[in-house]
Coordinates of C-alpha atoms and ligand atoms in Angstrom, one line a residue:
M1 CA 3.9 24.5 13.5
E2 CA 0.7 22.7 12.3
I3 CA -0.6 19.3 13.4
K4 CA -2.8 17.1 11.2
K5 CA -4.6 14.0 12.3
G6 CA -5.0 11.1 9.8
I7 CA -5.0 7.3 10.1
A8 CA -2.0 5.6 11.5
V9 CA -1.2 2.7 9.2
S10 CA 2.4 1.8 9.9
P11 CA 3.9 2.3 13.4
G12 CA 7.0 4.2 14.4
V13 CA 8.1 7.8 14.6
S14 CA 10.3 9.7 12.1
I15 CA 11.4 13.3 11.6
G16 CA 12.8 14.7 8.4
K17 CA 12.6 17.0 5.5
C18 CA 9.6 16.4 3.2
L19 CA 9.6 15.6 -0.4
I20 CA 6.3 16.0 -2.2
I21 CA 5.8 13.6 -5.1
D22 CA 3.1 12.9 -7.6
S23 CA 2.9 16.4 -9.0
E24 CA 3.0 15.0 -12.5
D25 CA -0.5 13.4 -12.3
Y26 CA -2.1 15.6 -9.7
R27 CA -3.6 19.0 -10.0
I28 CA -1.8 21.2 -7.5
P29 CA -4.3 22.1 -4.7
R30 CA -5.2 25.7 -4.1
R31 CA -3.3 27.0 -1.1
Q32 CA -4.2 30.4 0.2
I33 CA -1.4 32.6 1.6
E34 CA -1.3 35.6 3.9
A35 CA -0.6 39.0 2.3
S36 CA 2.8 39.0 4.2
E37 CA 3.8 35.9 2.3
R38 CA 3.3 37.2 -1.2
L39 CA 6.8 38.5 -1.7
V40 CA 8.3 35.2 -0.6
E41 CA 6.1 33.3 -3.1
V42 CA 6.9 35.7 -5.9
Q43 CA 10.6 35.1 -5.2
R44 CA 10.0 31.4 -5.3
V45 CA 8.4 31.8 -8.7
R46 CA 11.5 33.7 -9.9
N47 CA 13.9 31.2 -8.5
A48 CA 12.0 28.3 -10.1
F49 CA 12.1 30.0 -13.5
R50 CA 15.8 30.7 -13.1
E51 CA 16.6 27.1 -12.1
A52 CA 14.4 25.7 -14.8
V53 CA 16.2 27.8 -17.4
R54 CA 19.6 26.7 -16.1
E55 CA 18.6 23.1 -16.2
L56 CA 17.2 23.2 -19.6
T57 CA 20.1 25.1 -21.0
E58 CA 22.4 22.4 -19.7
L59 CA 20.2 19.7 -21.3
E60 CA 20.1 21.6 -24.6
E61 CA 23.8 22.0 -24.7
A62 CA 24.3 18.3 -24.0
Q63 CA 22.3 17.4 -27.2
T64 CA 24.6 17.2 -30.3
Q65 CA 22.8 18.3 -33.5
A66 CA 23.4 14.9 -35.1
A67 CA 21.9 12.9 -32.3
G68 CA 19.3 15.1 -31.0
G69 CA 18.4 17.8 -33.4
R70 CA 14.7 17.5 -32.9
I71 CA 15.1 17.4 -29.1
K72 CA 17.3 20.4 -29.2
D73 CA 14.6 22.3 -31.1
I74 CA 12.0 21.3 -28.5
F75 CA 14.3 22.5 -25.7
A76 CA 14.8 25.7 -27.5
V77 CA 11.1 26.3 -27.7
H78 CA 10.7 25.6 -24.0
L79 CA 13.5 27.9 -23.2
R80 CA 11.8 30.7 -25.2
F81 CA 8.7 30.2 -23.0
L82 CA 10.7 30.2 -19.8
R83 CA 12.6 33.4 -20.8
D84 CA 9.3 35.1 -21.7
R85 CA 8.9 37.8 -19.0
S86 CA 5.2 38.3 -19.7
L87 CA 4.6 34.7 -18.8
R88 CA 6.5 35.0 -15.5
R89 CA 4.6 38.3 -14.8
K90 CA 1.3 36.6 -15.4
I91 CA 2.2 34.1 -12.7
T92 CA 3.5 36.5 -10.2
D93 CA 0.4 38.7 -10.8
E94 CA -1.7 35.6 -9.9
V95 CA 0.2 35.2 -6.6
H96 CA -0.5 38.9 -5.8
S97 CA -4.1 39.2 -6.9
E98 CA -5.4 35.8 -5.7
S99 CA -3.1 35.4 -2.6
V100 CA -2.1 31.8 -3.7
S101 CA 1.0 29.8 -3.4
A102 CA 3.7 29.8 -6.1
E103 CA 2.8 26.2 -7.1
Y104 CA -0.8 26.9 -7.5
A105 CA -0.2 30.1 -9.6
V106 CA 2.2 28.3 -11.9
S107 CA -0.2 25.4 -12.4
T108 CA -3.2 27.6 -12.9
V109 CA -1.7 30.0 -15.4
L110 CA 0.1 27.3 -17.4
R111 CA -3.0 25.1 -17.6
Q112 CA -5.1 28.1 -18.8
I113 CA -2.6 28.6 -21.6
A114 CA -2.5 24.9 -22.4
A115 CA -6.3 24.8 -22.5
H116 CA -6.3 27.8 -24.8
F117 CA -3.9 26.0 -27.2
T118 CA -5.9 22.8 -27.1
N119 CA -9.0 24.6 -28.3
V120 CA -7.3 26.1 -31.4
K121 CA -8.2 24.2 -34.6
D122 CA -4.7 24.3 -36.1
T123 CA -3.0 21.0 -35.0
Y124 CA 0.4 22.5 -34.9
I125 CA -0.8 25.0 -32.3
S126 CA -3.0 22.5 -30.4
E127 CA -0.1 20.1 -30.0
R128 CA 1.9 22.9 -28.2
A129 CA -0.4 22.2 -25.2
A130 CA 1.9 19.2 -24.4
D131 CA 4.9 21.5 -24.3
I132 CA 3.1 23.8 -21.8
Y133 CA 2.4 20.8 -19.5
D134 CA 6.0 19.9 -19.8
I135 CA 7.1 23.4 -18.7
E136 CA 4.6 23.3 -15.9
R137 CA 6.1 20.0 -14.6
R138 CA 9.6 21.5 -14.9
L139 CA 8.7 24.5 -12.8
L140 CA 6.8 22.4 -10.3
K141 CA 9.7 20.1 -9.9
Q142 CA 11.8 23.2 -8.8
L143 CA 9.1 24.3 -6.4
L144 CA 8.2 20.9 -4.9
G145 CA 11.7 19.6 -4.4
H146 CA 12.5 16.6 -6.6
K147 CA 11.1 14.7 -9.5
R148 CA 9.4 11.4 -8.9
E149 CA 12.0 9.6 -10.9
D150 CA 14.7 10.8 -8.6
L151 CA 13.2 8.7 -5.8
G152 CA 15.1 5.7 -6.8
R153 CA 18.3 7.6 -6.7
L154 CA 17.8 9.2 -3.3
R155 CA 21.0 9.9 -1.3
E156 CA 19.4 11.6 1.7
E157 CA 16.8 10.7 4.2
I158 CA 13.3 12.1 3.5
I159 CA 9.7 11.9 4.4
V160 CA 7.5 11.2 1.3
V161 CA 4.4 13.3 1.0
A162 CA 1.8 12.6 -1.7
R163 CA -1.8 13.0 -2.6
E164 CA -2.1 9.3 -3.1
L165 CA 0.5 6.5 -3.4
S166 CA 0.1 3.4 -5.5
P167 CA 1.3 0.0 -4.2
T168 CA 3.8 0.0 -7.0
Q169 CA 5.3 3.4 -5.9
T170 CA 5.5 2.4 -2.3
A171 CA 7.1 -1.0 -3.1
G172 CA 9.8 0.9 -5.0
F173 CA 10.8 3.0 -1.9
N174 CA 14.3 2.5 -0.6
K175 CA 13.8 2.3 3.1
A176 CA 17.3 3.4 3.8
F177 CA 16.2 6.9 2.6
V178 CA 12.4 7.0 2.8
K179 CA 11.9 7.4 6.6
G180 CA 8.2 8.2 6.7
I181 CA 5.2 8.5 4.5
A182 CA 2.2 10.9 4.6
S183 CA -0.7 10.9 2.1
D184 CA -3.9 12.8 1.7
A185 CA -5.8 9.7 0.5
G186 CA -5.8 6.1 1.6
G187 CA -7.1 3.8 4.4
R188 CA -5.6 1.4 6.9
T189 CA -5.9 -1.6 4.5
S190 CA -5.1 0.2 1.2
H191 CA -2.2 -1.7 -0.4
A192 CA 0.2 1.1 -0.2
A193 CA -0.4 1.1 3.6
I194 CA 0.2 -2.6 3.8
V195 CA 3.5 -2.3 1.9
A196 CA 4.6 0.6 4.2
R197 CA 4.0 -1.7 7.2
S198 CA 5.9 -4.6 5.6
L199 CA 8.8 -2.3 4.9
G200 CA 8.7 -0.9 8.4
I201 CA 8.3 2.7 7.3
P202 CA 6.1 4.8 9.7
A203 CA 3.1 6.1 7.7
V204 CA 0.0 8.2 8.2
V205 CA -2.7 8.3 5.5
A206 CA -6.1 10.0 5.0
L207 CA -4.7 13.4 5.8
E208 CA -7.2 14.9 3.4
D209 CA -5.5 18.3 2.5
F210 CA -2.0 17.7 3.8
T211 CA -0.4 18.4 0.4
E212 CA -2.0 21.9 0.5
I213 CA -0.3 22.6 3.8
V214 CA 3.3 21.5 3.3
H215 CA 6.1 22.8 1.1
G216 CA 8.9 20.6 -0.3
G217 CA 11.7 20.8 2.2
D218 CA 9.6 21.6 5.3
T219 CA 10.5 19.6 8.4
V220 CA 7.8 17.0 9.2
I221 CA 7.2 14.6 12.1
I222 CA 5.4 11.4 11.2
D223 CA 3.8 9.7 14.2
G224 CA 2.7 6.4 12.8
N225 CA 1.4 5.3 16.2
R226 CA -1.1 8.0 16.8
G227 CA -1.8 9.0 13.2
L228 CA -0.4 12.5 13.6
V229 CA 1.7 14.6 11.2
I230 CA 3.4 17.8 12.4
V231 CA 4.7 20.4 10.0
N232 CA 7.5 22.7 11.0
P233 CA 7.6 21.6 14.6
T234 CA 9.1 23.7 17.3
D235 CA 12.5 22.6 18.8
E236 CA 10.6 21.5 21.9
T237 CA 8.3 19.3 19.9
I238 CA 11.2 17.8 18.0
E239 CA 12.9 17.0 21.3
Q240 CA 9.7 15.4 22.7
Y241 CA 9.3 13.3 19.6
E242 CA 12.9 12.2 19.6
A243 CA 12.4 10.9 23.1
Y244 CA 9.1 9.3 22.2
G245 CA 10.9 7.6 19.2
R246 CA 13.6 6.2 21.5
E247 CA 10.9 4.8 23.8
F248 CA 9.1 3.1 20.9
V249 CA 12.4 1.5 19.7
A250 CA 13.0 0.4 23.3
L251 CA 9.5 -1.3 23.4
E252 CA 10.3 -3.0 20.1
H253 CA 13.5 -4.3 21.5
K254 CA 11.7 -5.5 24.7
L255 CA 9.2 -7.4 22.6
D256 CA 12.0 -8.9 20.5
G257 CA 12.9 -10.6 23.8
I258 CA 9.9 -12.9 23.4
R259 CA 10.9 -14.0 19.9
E260 CA 11.9 -17.5 21.0
K261 CA 8.9 -18.0 23.2
P262 CA 5.7 -19.6 21.8
A263 CA 2.5 -17.7 21.1
V264 CA 0.6 -19.5 23.8
T265 CA -2.2 -18.2 26.1
R266 CA -1.8 -18.3 29.8
D267 CA -4.1 -21.3 29.9
G268 CA -2.0 -23.2 27.4
V269 CA -3.7 -22.7 24.0
R270 CA -1.1 -22.5 21.2
V271 CA -1.7 -20.0 18.4
M272 CA 0.2 -20.1 15.1
L273 CA 1.6 -16.8 14.1
L274 CA 2.5 -16.7 10.4
G275 CA 3.9 -13.8 8.3
N276 CA 2.3 -11.8 5.4
I277 CA 4.9 -11.1 2.8
E278 CA 5.0 -9.3 -0.6
F279 CA 8.7 -10.1 -1.5
P280 CA 10.8 -13.1 -0.9
D281 CA 13.4 -11.1 1.0
E282 CA 10.8 -10.4 3.7
A283 CA 10.9 -14.1 4.6
E284 CA 13.9 -13.7 6.9
A285 CA 12.2 -10.8 8.7
V286 CA 9.2 -13.1 9.5
L287 CA 11.6 -15.7 10.9
Q288 CA 13.5 -13.1 12.9
K289 CA 10.3 -11.7 14.5
G290 CA 9.4 -15.2 15.6
G291 CA 6.9 -16.2 12.8
D292 CA 6.0 -19.9 12.3
G293 CA 5.9 -19.7 8.5
V294 CA 4.2 -17.6 5.8
G295 CA 0.4 -17.5 5.8
L296 CA 0.0 -15.1 2.9
Y297 CA 2.5 -14.5 0.2
R298 CA 1.1 -11.7 -2.0
T299 CA 2.7 -12.8 -5.3
E300 CA 1.2 -10.1 -7.4
F301 CA 4.1 -7.8 -6.3
L302 CA 6.3 -9.8 -8.7
Y303 CA 4.4 -8.0 -11.5
L304 CA 4.8 -4.5 -10.2
N305 CA 7.7 -2.2 -10.9
R306 CA 8.5 -4.0 -14.2
P307 CA 7.5 -3.6 -17.8
T308 CA 7.0 -7.3 -18.7
E309 CA 5.4 -10.3 -17.0
P310 CA 7.7 -12.5 -14.9
S311 CA 8.8 -15.8 -16.5
E312 CA 8.2 -19.2 -14.9
E313 CA 11.8 -19.2 -13.8
E314 CA 11.4 -15.8 -12.1
H315 CA 8.3 -17.1 -10.3
Y316 CA 10.1 -20.2 -9.3
R317 CA 13.2 -18.4 -8.0
A318 CA 11.1 -16.2 -5.8
Y319 CA 9.1 -19.1 -4.3
A320 CA 12.2 -21.3 -3.9
Q321 CA 14.0 -18.5 -2.0
T322 CA 11.0 -18.2 0.3
V323 CA 10.4 -21.9 0.9
R324 CA 14.1 -22.5 1.6
V325 CA 14.0 -20.0 4.5
F326 CA 11.1 -21.9 6.1
Q327 CA 12.1 -25.5 5.1
E328 CA 9.3 -27.7 6.5
R329 CA 7.3 -24.8 8.0
P330 CA 4.2 -23.8 5.9
V331 CA 4.4 -21.2 3.1
V332 CA 1.0 -20.3 1.7
I333 CA 1.5 -18.9 -1.8
R334 CA -1.5 -16.9 -3.0
T335 CA -1.9 -16.9 -6.7
V336 CA -1.8 -13.4 -8.2
D337 CA -4.3 -10.9 -7.0
L338 CA -3.9 -8.4 -9.8
G339 CA -6.6 -5.9 -10.7
A340 CA -8.5 -3.4 -8.6
D341 CA -5.6 -1.1 -7.4
K342 CA -2.8 -3.2 -8.8
Y343 CA -1.4 -3.3 -12.3
T344 CA -4.2 -4.0 -14.7
Q345 CA -5.8 -0.5 -14.9
S346 CA -2.6 1.0 -16.3
K347 CA -2.4 -1.7 -18.9
R348 CA -5.9 -1.2 -20.2
F349 CA -6.9 1.1 -23.0
A350 CA -9.7 2.5 -20.8
P351 CA -9.8 1.9 -17.1
E352 CA -12.6 -0.2 -15.6
P353 CA -15.4 2.0 -14.1
N354 CA -15.4 0.0 -10.9
P355 CA -12.1 -1.8 -10.6
F356 CA -12.7 -3.3 -7.1
L357 CA -15.9 -5.0 -8.5
G358 CA -14.3 -5.8 -11.8
L359 CA -11.8 -8.1 -13.5
R360 CA -9.8 -8.7 -10.4
S361 CA -7.9 -11.5 -8.7
I362 CA -9.0 -15.1 -9.6
R363 CA -11.4 -13.7 -12.2
F364 CA -8.4 -12.1 -14.0
C365 CA -6.4 -15.3 -13.8
L366 CA -9.3 -17.4 -15.2
Q367 CA -9.4 -15.1 -18.2
N368 CA -5.6 -15.1 -18.6
L369 CA -4.9 -18.8 -18.5
A370 CA -1.4 -18.8 -20.0
M371 CA -0.3 -16.4 -17.2
F372 CA -2.1 -18.3 -14.5
K373 CA -0.6 -21.6 -15.6
T374 CA 2.9 -20.2 -15.7
Q375 CA 2.5 -19.3 -12.0
L376 CA 0.9 -22.6 -11.0
R377 CA 3.8 -24.5 -12.7
A378 CA 6.3 -22.5 -10.7
I379 CA 4.5 -23.0 -7.4
L380 CA 4.2 -26.7 -8.0
R381 CA 7.9 -27.0 -8.9
A382 CA 8.8 -25.2 -5.7
S383 CA 6.5 -27.5 -3.6
V384 CA 9.1 -30.2 -3.4
L385 CA 11.4 -27.8 -1.4
G386 CA 9.2 -27.6 1.7
Q387 CA 5.6 -27.3 2.8
V388 CA 4.0 -25.2 0.1
K389 CA 0.3 -24.5 0.0
I390 CA -1.6 -22.8 -2.8
M391 CA -4.3 -20.3 -2.1
F392 CA -6.8 -18.8 -4.5
P393 CA -7.9 -15.2 -3.8
L394 CA -11.3 -13.6 -4.1
I395 CA -13.3 -16.8 -4.6
T396 CA -16.9 -15.8 -4.8
N397 CA -18.6 -19.1 -5.7
L398 CA -18.1 -22.8 -6.1
Q399 CA -17.8 -22.7 -9.8
E400 CA -14.8 -20.4 -9.7
L401 CA -13.1 -22.7 -7.2
M402 CA -13.8 -25.7 -9.3
Q403 CA -12.4 -24.0 -12.4
A404 CA -9.3 -22.9 -10.7
T405 CA -8.8 -26.4 -9.3
M406 CA -9.3 -27.9 -12.7
I407 CA -6.6 -25.7 -14.2
L408 CA -4.3 -26.7 -11.4
H409 CA -4.9 -30.3 -12.3
D410 CA -4.2 -29.6 -15.9
V411 CA -0.9 -28.1 -15.0
M412 CA -0.1 -31.1 -12.7
E413 CA -0.8 -33.4 -15.7
D414 CA 1.6 -31.3 -17.9
L415 CA 4.3 -31.7 -15.3
D416 CA 3.6 -35.4 -15.1
E417 CA 4.1 -35.7 -18.8
E418 CA 7.3 -33.8 -18.6
S419 CA 8.4 -35.9 -15.6
I420 CA 8.8 -32.8 -13.5
E421 CA 8.5 -33.4 -9.7
Y422 CA 6.0 -31.6 -7.4
R423 CA 4.2 -32.5 -4.2
R424 CA 1.0 -34.2 -5.2
D425 CA -0.5 -33.8 -1.7
L426 CA 0.0 -30.1 -1.5
E427 CA -3.0 -28.4 0.1
V428 CA -5.2 -26.0 -1.9
G429 CA -7.1 -23.4 -0.1
I430 CA -9.1 -20.2 -0.7
M431 CA -9.3 -16.8 0.7
V432 CA -12.7 -16.0 2.1
E433 CA -13.0 -12.3 1.5
T434 CA -16.4 -11.7 -0.1
P435 CA -19.8 -12.0 1.6
S436 CA -20.8 -14.6 -1.0
A437 CA -17.9 -16.9 0.0
A438 CA -18.6 -16.4 3.7
L439 CA -22.3 -17.2 3.3
T440 CA -21.5 -20.4 1.2
A441 CA -18.5 -21.4 3.3
S442 CA -20.0 -24.8 4.1
T443 CA -20.2 -25.6 0.4
L444 CA -16.8 -24.2 -0.4
A445 CA -15.3 -26.1 2.5
R446 CA -16.0 -29.4 0.7
E447 CA -13.7 -28.4 -2.1
A448 CA -11.0 -26.6 -0.2
D449 CA -8.3 -27.8 2.2
F450 CA -8.2 -24.6 4.2
F451 CA -9.7 -21.1 4.5
S452 CA -8.0 -17.9 5.1
I453 CA -10.3 -15.0 6.0
G454 CA -9.2 -11.8 4.2
T455 CA -10.8 -9.3 6.5
N456 CA -9.6 -6.3 4.4
D457 CA -11.8 -7.2 1.5
L458 CA -14.4 -8.9 3.5
T459 CA -15.0 -5.6 5.4
Q460 CA -14.9 -3.6 2.2
Y461 CA -17.4 -5.8 0.4
T462 CA -19.7 -6.4 3.4
L463 CA -20.0 -2.8 4.3
A464 CA -19.8 -1.4 0.8
V465 CA -17.0 0.9 1.9
D466 CA -13.9 1.4 -0.3
R467 CA -10.9 0.3 1.8
G468 CA -8.7 3.0 0.4
N469 CA -11.1 6.0 0.4
E470 CA -10.4 8.4 3.2
L471 CA -13.8 10.0 2.7
V472 CA -15.6 6.9 4.1
S473 CA -12.8 5.6 6.3
P474 CA -14.8 6.1 9.6
L475 CA -17.3 3.6 8.1
Y476 CA -14.7 1.0 7.4
S477 CA -14.3 -1.3 10.5
P478 CA -14.0 -5.1 11.0
A479 CA -15.6 -4.4 14.4
D480 CA -19.0 -3.9 12.6
P481 CA -21.5 -6.5 13.8
A482 CA -22.2 -7.5 10.2
V483 CA -18.5 -8.3 9.6
L484 CA -18.1 -10.2 12.9
R485 CA -21.1 -12.3 12.2
L486 CA -19.8 -13.3 8.8
I487 CA -16.4 -14.2 10.3
R488 CA -18.1 -16.3 12.9
T489 CA -20.1 -18.2 10.2
V490 CA -16.9 -19.0 8.3
I491 CA -15.1 -20.2 11.4
Q492 CA -18.1 -22.4 12.4
D493 CA -18.3 -23.9 8.8
A494 CA -14.5 -24.6 8.7
Y495 CA -14.7 -26.2 12.1
R496 CA -17.7 -28.4 11.0
A497 CA -15.9 -29.4 7.8
Q498 CA -12.7 -30.0 9.8
I499 CA -10.5 -27.9 7.6
D500 CA -7.8 -25.4 8.7
L501 CA -8.6 -21.8 9.1
S502 CA -6.6 -18.6 9.5
V503 CA -7.1 -14.9 9.4
C504 CA -4.7 -13.0 7.2
G505 CA -6.3 -9.5 6.8
E506 CA -4.9 -6.5 8.8
M507 CA -7.4 -7.3 11.6
A508 CA -5.0 -10.1 12.6
S509 CA -2.3 -7.6 13.2
E510 CA -4.2 -5.3 15.5
P511 CA -3.8 -6.0 19.2
E512 CA -7.5 -5.0 19.9
Y513 CA -8.8 -7.8 17.7
V514 CA -6.7 -10.7 19.1
M515 CA -9.0 -11.6 21.9
I516 CA -12.2 -11.7 19.9
L517 CA -10.5 -13.7 17.2
L518 CA -9.3 -16.3 19.7
G519 CA -12.8 -16.2 21.3
L520 CA -14.4 -16.9 18.0
G521 CA -12.1 -20.0 17.6
V522 CA -9.2 -18.7 15.4
R523 CA -5.9 -20.4 16.1
T524 CA -3.8 -19.2 13.2
L525 CA -3.1 -15.5 12.5
S526 CA -1.1 -14.2 9.6
L527 CA 0.3 -10.7 9.8
S528 CA 3.2 -8.5 8.6
A529 CA 6.5 -9.3 10.3
P530 CA 7.1 -6.1 12.3
L531 CA 3.8 -6.6 14.2
I532 CA 4.2 -10.2 15.2
P533 CA 5.9 -9.5 18.6
E534 CA 3.1 -7.2 19.7
V535 CA 0.4 -9.7 18.9
K536 CA 2.3 -12.5 20.5
Q537 CA 2.6 -10.4 23.7
V538 CA -1.2 -10.0 23.8
I539 CA -1.7 -13.7 23.3
R540 CA 0.7 -14.6 26.0
S541 CA -1.1 -12.2 28.4
V542 CA -4.6 -13.6 28.1
T543 CA -6.5 -16.8 28.9
L544 CA -8.9 -18.4 26.4
E545 CA -11.4 -18.1 29.2
D546 CA -11.0 -14.3 29.1
C547 CA -11.4 -14.3 25.3
N548 CA -14.5 -16.4 25.4
I549 CA -16.2 -14.1 27.9
L550 CA -15.2 -11.0 25.9
T551 CA -16.5 -12.6 22.7
R552 CA -19.9 -13.5 24.2
K553 CA -20.3 -10.0 25.4
V554 CA -19.3 -8.5 22.1
L555 CA -21.5 -10.7 20.0
G556 CA -24.5 -9.3 22.0
M557 CA -23.7 -5.7 21.0
N558 CA -25.3 -4.0 18.1
S559 CA -23.1 -1.1 17.3
E560 CA -19.7 -0.9 15.8
R561 CA -18.7 2.0 18.1
Q562 CA -19.6 0.1 21.2
I563 CA -17.7 -3.0 20.1
A564 CA -14.7 -1.1 18.9
N565 CA -14.4 0.8 22.2
Y566 CA -14.9 -2.3 24.2
L567 CA -12.2 -4.2 22.4
R568 CA -9.8 -1.3 22.5
N569 CA -10.3 -0.8 26.3
A570 CA -9.7 -4.5 26.9
A571 CA -6.5 -4.6 24.8
R572 CA -5.3 -1.4 26.4
K573 CA -5.4 -3.0 29.8
I574 CA -3.2 -5.8 28.5
L575 CA -0.7 -3.9 26.4
P576 CA -0.9 -0.2 27.4
E577 CA 2.3 0.6 25.5
A578 CA 0.7 -0.2 22.2
F579 CA -1.9 2.5 22.5
Ligands
PEP1 C1 -7.6 -9.2 2.5 O1 -8.4 -8.8 1.7 O2 -7.9 -9.3 3.8 C2 -6.3 -9.7 2.2 C3 -5.5 -10.2 3.1 O3 -5.9 -9.6 0.9 P1 -5.3 -8.2 0.3 O4 -5.1 -7.3 1.4 O5 -4.1 -8.5 -0.5 O6 -6.4 -7.8 -0.6
MG2 MG1 -7.9 -9.3 -0.4

């Protein structure tokens, strides 16, 4: 049994067999083994070769000469390699001499051969390197469990383990079968973590070298509350965790009991709790958990998991479906926030050197006007179905906001000309998620109907800490005095300009930040559906007076650690079960 500590990003407990994915893109990490394990690893190499030969023979036989002569030839070449005893011996020798895992030995030996081929001047031979990589993948697939493509066709419950997960991969998980997630990389606000939370799959990230410790098929416990992952637990540990899992579910049921009750403090201050969604079918979950509407619809997820851009009709259908669920309650549709870790890098010839500081979000839209206008048309058309609001992400200056608004007006004119209905009075707001926007909030407030503070990016850009990089995750904290001061500035400027303000970053979903946000003057929070009841419970347990006192104290503190501890202790007293 081995226990690893990472960052808890999606609550809950799950126990299951692990499936390691992503081997296709990632160099297998070196895993040292004991001398006593060598024979087992050698046997694993032999089994992998045997299974790969069996699989490839079947594939080769399935190809008729007429349809797939060329493919058949390729398979035949691969089979020759796999049947070559000297190759297998090289790998098993590596296991013995270096005391490394079967996966590492396969990967190392085959990559050495591929590199050797690549360096040969003859193109026929150098192109064989691709065949070697293909053989490596086939053997690794046998050693690691399944292939990534098989994930969509899962028929058994598993725990997904990966070096790093993209938002696209995570969004494609079928939650009926993916019961838990563990990754070496990532942070609390990385988009894959946010998606895991929305799907309600317990997840732990930033486990650093976890993929070096587990084997495909090992039993793994994911403790998404404490940020722990346990490999090959003892029977006793499994029993303890099963009991703990039951208690957690019982707490969730208890909190579901306050669904119908308002989010109101003990001294009568009403707080709006809205949901963050990525897909229209999450709208129902927001309602079920007692949400008052949608405060952040991350529409860029419409673009992921598909080869082509969505059409205006597809946009419209997604928005209409969401708005119909909420009828006259607000639905804030954020225009696409593509770029950074989502979508655009894989479409580029060469990736951007600094994607989070690059052509992202509103900047991307302003350079891709046809795409932007398609989305705006669809949002405007859906606006007649309820209380739709438009929100522009990553606004960094007034000019960007004016440009985006001008394009919106162009689209409105087009709709007028075509006599297509939309709500002329729909509100247009912005996300405040960069220090530049926070520092010029008073100016931006003159041109925006509302602000939503995106604390995920605001923290990242204020502290210069990549939100998804586990190496710097201890430095990433919205409790840093610099971040809190910027949040306070934005709230004050919104108040002076008399425009609405909400907080929609992950800070809004964490019980320890509820009191300070209320004390700073926030009255609308937007968070993922599964976390609404817990936050509501905190709100219902405090008075605004308590929050104001706490906030005054915290604003006088100079260190993140002191603030974080203070906030955590205060919240622990109110909702001990959540910690
Ligand atoms: C944020 O940055 O806080 C935010 C809510 O937007 P996203 O997480 O989608 O970047
Ligand atoms: Mg953001």
